[in-house]
């Protein structure tokens, strides 16, 4: 039997503990030249992990602090939340925001920054998408970013707003859109975010499923304080990769900050393995991480889940690392500057 | 007990009375130079009142002839019906039109013209609005005006079609739209209204919540027979107002008819008082009405209701005038040319 | 009583018969110069019939092989399926596709090619339509063609994709759209169809309810391998028609293939008779068919139904030809090159 007094003591201990934790806010991350910096002007290179959709995790009872503690054990200083438009629509704005509230609180307590990612794949102009779960409209996309900016604009944990996960015409099967049209849509989103008080960093992706940033050379986004994104999965290009990466997206780092918000790999025989993530000779891990280390490019591994592919662990009970889980858990834990 | 004969007599008296009333149609109002004129070529300056949304009034059992009779007592020669897109959507086109049918009939019987106002606030390009109740699309807006033109295009009571209540980017929080884009949307609505038989006068508003008409100087709407709208509430500008009003919207009256479809004020302590309607020193009433009287600019007071702010009366039982209700009831009753 | 053995025999006979039938695939139709050709390079001139909406026929239990056999008796080598956007939306994509599956199978068995027609009427830019049953969006239209291309792109029976039945501003009552805007929408649809594997021939219509192709002279669609459509009903122009037809759409046949996907007529007193299909002196039938025969222009009669107007037969029990049914049944059966 727990006496009333002891119970009260326990509760007040927890409250104190919680308050202490939540007060430890993170630094506001900003852009200086081609780098992300903290409030002390230190350059910060991010390494971390993608959660699966918070909606998916919540339905499995896995959207909880222990999941974030596990990510922390894997060495990350950042987590990316891929918000699927269909989940946002189905769960409803208010209910989905309460999932984000929890995730942002846990990330703050564990001292990891957050990327909120509007996880659509396709063509916002023609409104054709790779699958119904990515279905959205320009109106909903604008409204999403207004909502996020109003709600989390001053929250320093929420370092990044990734405007649209993977723009693609998919060889014109999703219709066409020009870079200038895409650029204008992104600029409008950035204007909306900032007008609504969003103090985080907008992240802009290029076509070919967020792989190709070549148009940035001639027509960069007309906004300061932003970063660019690429998703250079193994099969986007033939080996050797390095010169092609530089040509396709790495060159951007000469002038702007770059973050690879999705990288990862699997073997052909692995569950859910699919183009373009296959790398059977295990050369991709070292290639991409060395490339990023050398150029101080940030990266985030896809995906901290036991079902989505390439999965980083085998099950939610033991979090036993999968093939690429073993690689990245070791690699990301090897960085000194990520240790708090 | 009422005998059958008496009852029949009563009914036929009412029918006769009604027919007599409804036959007294109003003049078609049109544009001549910078004025509104009637069928005898007299210049008509409008003074009147905004109803609240007919849908709101009907739900309170206040959408009835006695409400219109009360407006008439307050001296108006015009009533404006603010149709909220959300109410239009929820009630359904046919049901909402039957509310308008009643209101137009009562206004006709009481010899007041009507403005039908598509009461949205925000940015039709990005489809972001000040509140969900203003949510609409370009498609719905076009369809609304097609519907109104087909139904009431020949009805002379319906003098004005106010295309879009208050266009605003709200400091870019609702995204951006250029004057040329806005101008083109208005021109398309005017084309649609006229093609569908709308013989009334389209009214066009500028940005900053229908305050700012400065772009009309360089780029007027490409259509004849229209009027321009401003909503110069007290706090849109610092006192003294007159020169600023001339610069911002009053100058338009040199070439085109102008109607202020919303004016009004309240004190800070009044219920529902909010920026930009506050005028604590009571200087606004004389300033705006003298300005309009001198330039023959029409105006309509916001709002003939006991709940919406600034309210014109205290309750639907006694219609006791509120602070600004007292001011405008007296002022509008003082005009000779409004007396029939 | 049917013995088990006999029943099995009957079933296996049907199966064999069916397999034999479905194996007789039709030639892929393509464009060569200003003609449609088959795989042997023969010029093919199409004459055939519009079904009513498969959804309408299915609800009447008339979407069945015997209906297609009757069309075959009437001499056609092509059938056009008018898919109403509202029916597509209400029935749902998968359920509607299963109707198309059946129709395409029956047409294949009876050796008739198929036109899939996105049967909207109105203005895709303003999203205003002649009636709610034609209501669609650019997004749905793109998605329709993606779906059709993925599903039937390699099916040689499905010779034609008619992109949008009848574009019209209806004297601006549906708002405005320029030819260059319309051209761009069609080009995007063609790009989407081909990217998704659609090997059939896209058909493009002009304004004025698919009557007017004059802008093709200066600004043809920027795509090869397509055809143009006109719907020259009797009242689109005053008699004599021939020179006007040449000026309005016939001239296109000098450079591109042309198919009249809707022609037909009725007398004023006929059921459902309406502008522009009335031709009381019975001169239209010979005029339009002689004009087409001379220029090798394909045509398709509206409509193989007993309710929709102008109906081709009196009832689904006897398929007794109506006035224009008699005319076209005889005429189309008189062509030698349509006989298989
Ligand atoms: Mg692409
Ligand atoms: Mg991805
Ligand atoms: Mg504004
Ligand atoms: Mg207002
Ligand atoms: Mg037709």
PDB file of C-alpha atoms in Angstrom, chain C residues 110-301:
ATOM      1  CA  UNK C 110     -17.300  -7.868 -82.093  1.00  0.00           C
ATOM      2  CA  UNK C 111     -14.281  -6.272 -83.749  1.00  0.00           C
ATOM      3  CA  UNK C 112     -15.144  -2.657 -83.095  1.00  0.00           C
ATOM      4  CA  UNK C 113     -12.659  -0.070 -81.863  1.00  0.00           C
ATOM      5  CA  UNK C 114     -13.443   2.103 -78.832  1.00  0.00           C
ATOM      6  CA  UNK C 115     -13.223   5.824 -78.041  1.00  0.00           C
ATOM      7  CA  UNK C 116     -13.045   6.611 -74.324  1.00  0.00           C
ATOM      8  CA  UNK C 117     -14.576  10.076 -73.970  1.00  0.00           C
ATOM      9  CA  UNK C 118     -14.230  12.223 -70.811  1.00  0.00           C
ATOM     10  CA  UNK C 119     -17.737  13.545 -71.148  1.00  0.00           C
ATOM     11  CA  UNK C 120     -17.672  16.987 -69.550  1.00  0.00           C
ATOM     12  CA  UNK C 121     -19.208  20.175 -70.960  1.00  0.00           C
ATOM     13  CA  UNK C 122     -17.884  23.541 -69.872  1.00  0.00           C
ATOM     14  CA  UNK C 123     -14.799  25.435 -68.826  1.00  0.00           C
ATOM     15  CA  UNK C 124     -11.989  23.535 -67.104  1.00  0.00           C
ATOM     16  CA  UNK C 125     -10.242  26.790 -66.193  1.00  0.00           C
ATOM     17  CA  UNK C 126     -13.046  28.405 -64.190  1.00  0.00           C
ATOM     18  CA  UNK C 127     -14.426  24.963 -63.269  1.00  0.00           C
ATOM     19  CA  UNK C 128     -17.903  25.969 -64.332  1.00  0.00           C
ATOM     20  CA  UNK C 129     -19.955  23.463 -66.262  1.00  0.00           C
ATOM     21  CA  UNK C 130     -23.196  23.222 -68.173  1.00  0.00           C
ATOM     22  CA  UNK C 131     -24.708  21.058 -65.441  1.00  0.00           C
ATOM     23  CA  UNK C 132     -23.521  19.411 -62.207  1.00  0.00           C
ATOM     24  CA  UNK C 133     -23.255  16.090 -63.995  1.00  0.00           C
ATOM     25  CA  UNK C 134     -20.315  17.509 -65.974  1.00  0.00           C
ATOM     26  CA  UNK C 135     -18.553  18.824 -62.852  1.00  0.00           C
ATOM     27  CA  UNK C 136     -14.860  18.007 -62.672  1.00  0.00           C
ATOM     28  CA  UNK C 137     -11.471  19.572 -61.954  1.00  0.00           C
ATOM     29  CA  UNK C 138      -8.176  19.732 -63.772  1.00  0.00           C
ATOM     30  CA  UNK C 139      -6.813  17.379 -61.103  1.00  0.00           C
ATOM     31  CA  UNK C 140      -9.545  14.786 -61.689  1.00  0.00           C
ATOM     32  CA  UNK C 141      -9.188  15.122 -65.450  1.00  0.00           C
ATOM     33  CA  UNK C 142      -5.437  14.508 -65.287  1.00  0.00           C
ATOM     34  CA  UNK C 143      -6.008  11.598 -62.915  1.00  0.00           C
ATOM     35  CA  UNK C 144      -8.671  10.111 -65.212  1.00  0.00           C
ATOM     36  CA  UNK C 145      -6.277  10.044 -68.137  1.00  0.00           C
ATOM     37  CA  UNK C 146      -3.448   8.657 -66.037  1.00  0.00           C
ATOM     38  CA  UNK C 147      -5.780   5.883 -64.898  1.00  0.00           C
ATOM     39  CA  UNK C 148      -7.012   5.109 -68.419  1.00  0.00           C
ATOM     40  CA  UNK C 149      -3.483   5.124 -69.849  1.00  0.00           C
ATOM     41  CA  UNK C 150      -2.163   2.781 -67.157  1.00  0.00           C
ATOM     42  CA  UNK C 151      -5.137   0.418 -67.516  1.00  0.00           C
ATOM     43  CA  UNK C 152      -5.803   0.402 -71.271  1.00  0.00           C
ATOM     44  CA  UNK C 153      -2.681   1.996 -72.779  1.00  0.00           C
ATOM     45  CA  UNK C 154      -1.587  -1.205 -74.522  1.00  0.00           C
ATOM     46  CA  UNK C 155      -5.106  -2.394 -75.377  1.00  0.00           C
ATOM     47  CA  UNK C 156      -5.470  -2.017 -79.150  1.00  0.00           C
ATOM     48  CA  UNK C 157      -9.258  -1.942 -79.030  1.00  0.00           C
ATOM     49  CA  UNK C 158      -9.060   1.353 -77.179  1.00  0.00           C
ATOM     50  CA  UNK C 159      -8.009   3.329 -80.226  1.00  0.00           C
ATOM     51  CA  UNK C 160      -8.845   6.848 -79.006  1.00  0.00           C
ATOM     52  CA  UNK C 161      -8.710   9.027 -75.886  1.00  0.00           C
ATOM     53  CA  UNK C 162     -11.100  11.942 -76.318  1.00  0.00           C
ATOM     54  CA  UNK C 163      -9.627  14.357 -73.818  1.00  0.00           C
ATOM     55  CA  UNK C 164     -12.630  16.556 -73.062  1.00  0.00           C
ATOM     56  CA  UNK C 165     -15.991  16.210 -74.763  1.00  0.00           C
ATOM     57  CA  UNK C 166     -17.261  19.753 -75.228  1.00  0.00           C
ATOM     58  CA  UNK C 167     -15.213  22.740 -74.076  1.00  0.00           C
ATOM     59  CA  UNK C 168     -17.376  25.838 -73.982  1.00  0.00           C
ATOM     60  CA  UNK C 169     -17.596  29.236 -72.344  1.00  0.00           C
ATOM     61  CA  UNK C 170     -21.278  29.257 -73.359  1.00  0.00           C
ATOM     62  CA  UNK C 171     -21.193  32.962 -74.264  1.00  0.00           C
ATOM     63  CA  UNK C 172     -19.077  33.670 -71.167  1.00  0.00           C
ATOM     64  CA  UNK C 173     -21.750  32.357 -68.805  1.00  0.00           C
ATOM     65  CA  UNK C 174     -19.148  29.768 -67.760  1.00  0.00           C
ATOM     66  CA  UNK C 175     -16.353  32.359 -67.650  1.00  0.00           C
ATOM     67  CA  UNK C 176     -13.494  32.714 -70.074  1.00  0.00           C
ATOM     68  CA  UNK C 177     -10.521  30.670 -71.248  1.00  0.00           C
ATOM     69  CA  UNK C 178      -8.185  31.411 -74.138  1.00  0.00           C
ATOM     70  CA  UNK C 179      -7.213  28.952 -76.856  1.00  0.00           C
ATOM     71  CA  UNK C 180      -3.609  29.092 -75.655  1.00  0.00           C
ATOM     72  CA  UNK C 181      -4.706  28.100 -72.148  1.00  0.00           C
ATOM     73  CA  UNK C 182      -6.880  25.310 -73.560  1.00  0.00           C
ATOM     74  CA  UNK C 183      -4.063  24.143 -75.843  1.00  0.00           C
ATOM     75  CA  UNK C 184      -1.685  23.927 -72.865  1.00  0.00           C
ATOM     76  CA  UNK C 185      -4.174  21.849 -70.838  1.00  0.00           C
ATOM     77  CA  UNK C 186      -4.588  19.425 -73.732  1.00  0.00           C
ATOM     78  CA  UNK C 187      -0.838  19.173 -74.221  1.00  0.00           C
ATOM     79  CA  UNK C 188      -0.423  18.346 -70.538  1.00  0.00           C
ATOM     80  CA  UNK C 189      -3.075  15.600 -70.814  1.00  0.00           C
ATOM     81  CA  UNK C 190      -1.305  14.167 -73.859  1.00  0.00           C
ATOM     82  CA  UNK C 191       2.035  14.207 -72.005  1.00  0.00           C
ATOM     83  CA  UNK C 192       0.449  12.414 -69.037  1.00  0.00           C
ATOM     84  CA  UNK C 193      -1.244   9.787 -71.231  1.00  0.00           C
ATOM     85  CA  UNK C 194       1.920   8.971 -73.124  1.00  0.00           C
ATOM     86  CA  UNK C 195       4.158   8.968 -70.046  1.00  0.00           C
ATOM     87  CA  UNK C 196       1.776   6.415 -68.520  1.00  0.00           C
ATOM     88  CA  UNK C 197       1.955   4.112 -71.532  1.00  0.00           C
ATOM     89  CA  UNK C 198      -1.095   5.226 -73.485  1.00  0.00           C
ATOM     90  CA  UNK C 199      -0.503   4.107 -77.075  1.00  0.00           C
ATOM     91  CA  UNK C 200      -3.877   5.201 -78.433  1.00  0.00           C
ATOM     92  CA  UNK C 201      -4.635   8.447 -80.238  1.00  0.00           C
ATOM     93  CA  UNK C 202      -5.544  11.541 -78.195  1.00  0.00           C
ATOM     94  CA  UNK C 203      -8.441  13.531 -79.674  1.00  0.00           C
ATOM     95  CA  UNK C 204      -8.663  17.287 -79.125  1.00  0.00           C
ATOM     96  CA  UNK C 205     -11.824  19.398 -79.347  1.00  0.00           C
ATOM     97  CA  UNK C 206     -12.284  23.135 -79.815  1.00  0.00           C
ATOM     98  CA  UNK C 207     -14.586  25.663 -78.172  1.00  0.00           C
ATOM     99  CA  UNK C 208     -18.281  26.250 -78.876  1.00  0.00           C
ATOM    100  CA  UNK C 209     -19.210  22.789 -77.603  1.00  0.00           C
ATOM    101  CA  UNK C 210     -16.512  21.085 -79.669  1.00  0.00           C
ATOM    102  CA  UNK C 211     -17.651  22.769 -82.873  1.00  0.00           C
ATOM    103  CA  UNK C 212     -14.981  25.386 -83.635  1.00  0.00           C
ATOM    104  CA  UNK C 213     -11.473  24.374 -84.715  1.00  0.00           C
ATOM    105  CA  UNK C 214     -10.462  27.676 -86.341  1.00  0.00           C
ATOM    106  CA  UNK C 215      -7.623  28.394 -83.827  1.00  0.00           C
ATOM    107  CA  UNK C 216      -5.889  25.198 -85.029  1.00  0.00           C
ATOM    108  CA  UNK C 217      -4.876  27.102 -88.165  1.00  0.00           C
ATOM    109  CA  UNK C 218      -2.550  29.441 -86.252  1.00  0.00           C
ATOM    110  CA  UNK C 219      -1.930  27.443 -83.083  1.00  0.00           C
ATOM    111  CA  UNK C 220      -2.195  23.690 -83.531  1.00  0.00           C
ATOM    112  CA  UNK C 221      -1.648  21.406 -80.547  1.00  0.00           C
ATOM    113  CA  UNK C 222       2.054  20.840 -80.059  1.00  0.00           C
ATOM    114  CA  UNK C 223       2.017  17.033 -80.341  1.00  0.00           C
ATOM    115  CA  UNK C 224       2.206  14.490 -83.139  1.00  0.00           C
ATOM    116  CA  UNK C 225      -0.021  11.473 -83.615  1.00  0.00           C
ATOM    117  CA  UNK C 226      -3.258  13.110 -82.537  1.00  0.00           C
ATOM    118  CA  UNK C 227      -6.645  13.799 -84.130  1.00  0.00           C
ATOM    119  CA  UNK C 228      -9.089  16.701 -83.972  1.00  0.00           C
ATOM    120  CA  UNK C 229     -12.784  16.564 -83.118  1.00  0.00           C
ATOM    121  CA  UNK C 230     -15.836  18.543 -84.150  1.00  0.00           C
ATOM    122  CA  UNK C 231     -19.521  18.102 -83.245  1.00  0.00           C
ATOM    123  CA  UNK C 232     -21.237  19.812 -86.201  1.00  0.00           C
ATOM    124  CA  UNK C 233     -24.903  19.382 -85.236  1.00  0.00           C
ATOM    125  CA  UNK C 234     -27.389  20.848 -87.773  1.00  0.00           C
ATOM    126  CA  UNK C 235     -28.046  24.146 -85.988  1.00  0.00           C
ATOM    127  CA  UNK C 236     -24.429  25.157 -85.362  1.00  0.00           C
ATOM    128  CA  UNK C 237     -24.677  26.972 -88.701  1.00  0.00           C
ATOM    129  CA  UNK C 238     -27.391  27.975 -91.213  1.00  0.00           C
ATOM    130  CA  UNK C 239     -27.806  26.017 -94.445  1.00  0.00           C
ATOM    131  CA  UNK C 240     -26.051  25.642 -96.847  1.00  0.00           C
ATOM    132  CA  UNK C 241     -23.492  24.158 -94.529  1.00  0.00           C
ATOM    133  CA  UNK C 242     -20.579  22.901 -96.585  1.00  0.00           C
ATOM    134  CA  UNK C 243     -18.458  26.050 -97.002  1.00  0.00           C
ATOM    135  CA  UNK C 244     -18.989  27.008 -93.368  1.00  0.00           C
ATOM    136  CA  UNK C 245     -18.009  23.525 -92.208  1.00  0.00           C
ATOM    137  CA  UNK C 246     -14.815  23.735 -94.224  1.00  0.00           C
ATOM    138  CA  UNK C 247     -14.031  27.120 -92.751  1.00  0.00           C
ATOM    139  CA  UNK C 248     -14.833  26.135 -89.156  1.00  0.00           C
ATOM    140  CA  UNK C 249     -13.343  22.630 -88.889  1.00  0.00           C
ATOM    141  CA  UNK C 250     -13.167  20.834 -92.254  1.00  0.00           C
ATOM    142  CA  UNK C 251      -9.965  22.661 -93.216  1.00  0.00           C
ATOM    143  CA  UNK C 252      -8.146  20.803 -90.436  1.00  0.00           C
ATOM    144  CA  UNK C 253      -8.421  17.564 -92.473  1.00  0.00           C
ATOM    145  CA  UNK C 254      -5.925  18.981 -94.968  1.00  0.00           C
ATOM    146  CA  UNK C 255      -3.200  18.430 -92.363  1.00  0.00           C
ATOM    147  CA  UNK C 256      -4.571  16.288 -89.520  1.00  0.00           C
ATOM    148  CA  UNK C 257      -7.042  13.431 -89.043  1.00  0.00           C
ATOM    149  CA  UNK C 258     -10.539  14.584 -88.126  1.00  0.00           C
ATOM    150  CA  UNK C 259     -13.340  12.655 -86.432  1.00  0.00           C
ATOM    151  CA  UNK C 260     -16.829  13.967 -85.723  1.00  0.00           C
ATOM    152  CA  UNK C 261     -17.485  12.128 -82.471  1.00  0.00           C
ATOM    153  CA  UNK C 262     -21.059  13.409 -82.260  1.00  0.00           C
ATOM    154  CA  UNK C 263     -23.477  13.989 -85.134  1.00  0.00           C
ATOM    155  CA  UNK C 264     -27.204  13.354 -85.374  1.00  0.00           C
ATOM    156  CA  UNK C 265     -30.533  15.116 -85.818  1.00  0.00           C
ATOM    157  CA  UNK C 266     -34.171  15.168 -84.815  1.00  0.00           C
ATOM    158  CA  UNK C 267     -37.396  16.939 -85.761  1.00  0.00           C
ATOM    159  CA  UNK C 268     -38.803  19.714 -83.567  1.00  0.00           C
ATOM    160  CA  UNK C 269     -41.644  17.471 -82.413  1.00  0.00           C
ATOM    161  CA  UNK C 270     -39.394  14.542 -81.459  1.00  0.00           C
ATOM    162  CA  UNK C 271     -38.971  13.689 -77.804  1.00  0.00           C
ATOM    163  CA  UNK C 272     -36.043  15.535 -76.176  1.00  0.00           C
ATOM    164  CA  UNK C 273     -35.464  17.578 -79.317  1.00  0.00           C
ATOM    165  CA  UNK C 274     -33.299  20.619 -78.511  1.00  0.00           C
ATOM    166  CA  UNK C 275     -31.048  23.211 -80.044  1.00  0.00           C
ATOM    167  CA  UNK C 276     -28.655  22.505 -81.890  1.00  0.00           C
ATOM    168  CA  UNK C 277     -29.814  19.077 -83.103  1.00  0.00           C
ATOM    169  CA  UNK C 278     -33.021  20.022 -84.929  1.00  0.00           C
ATOM    170  CA  UNK C 279     -33.280  19.505 -88.678  1.00  0.00           C
ATOM    171  CA  UNK C 280     -36.892  19.386 -89.793  1.00  0.00           C
ATOM    172  CA  UNK C 281     -36.346  19.136 -93.540  1.00  0.00           C
ATOM    173  CA  UNK C 282     -34.186  15.977 -93.283  1.00  0.00           C
ATOM    174  CA  UNK C 283     -31.356  17.491 -95.337  1.00  0.00           C
ATOM    175  CA  UNK C 284     -28.702  17.133 -92.644  1.00  0.00           C
ATOM    176  CA  UNK C 285     -28.119  13.378 -92.920  1.00  0.00           C
ATOM    177  CA  UNK C 286     -27.062  13.413 -96.567  1.00  0.00           C
ATOM    178  CA  UNK C 287     -25.191  16.698 -96.203  1.00  0.00           C
ATOM    179  CA  UNK C 288     -22.955  15.604 -93.358  1.00  0.00           C
ATOM    180  CA  UNK C 289     -22.371  12.027 -94.558  1.00  0.00           C
ATOM    181  CA  UNK C 290     -21.579  13.096 -98.131  1.00  0.00           C
ATOM    182  CA  UNK C 291     -19.224  15.767 -96.779  1.00  0.00           C
ATOM    183  CA  UNK C 292     -17.446  13.179 -94.626  1.00  0.00           C
ATOM    184  CA  UNK C 293     -17.373  10.487 -97.320  1.00  0.00           C
ATOM    185  CA  UNK C 294     -15.759  12.849 -99.788  1.00  0.00           C
ATOM    186  CA  UNK C 295     -13.054  13.989 -97.369  1.00  0.00           C
ATOM    187  CA  UNK C 296     -12.574  10.662 -95.541  1.00  0.00           C
ATOM    188  CA  UNK C 297     -13.616  12.195 -92.264  1.00  0.00           C
ATOM    189  CA  UNK C 298     -14.696   9.721 -89.575  1.00  0.00           C
ATOM    190  CA  UNK C 299     -17.950  10.143 -87.686  1.00  0.00           C
ATOM    191  CA  UNK C 300     -19.884   8.686 -84.773  1.00  0.00           C
ATOM    192  CA  UNK C 301     -23.666   9.009 -84.310  1.00  0.00           C
TER     193      UNK C 301
END
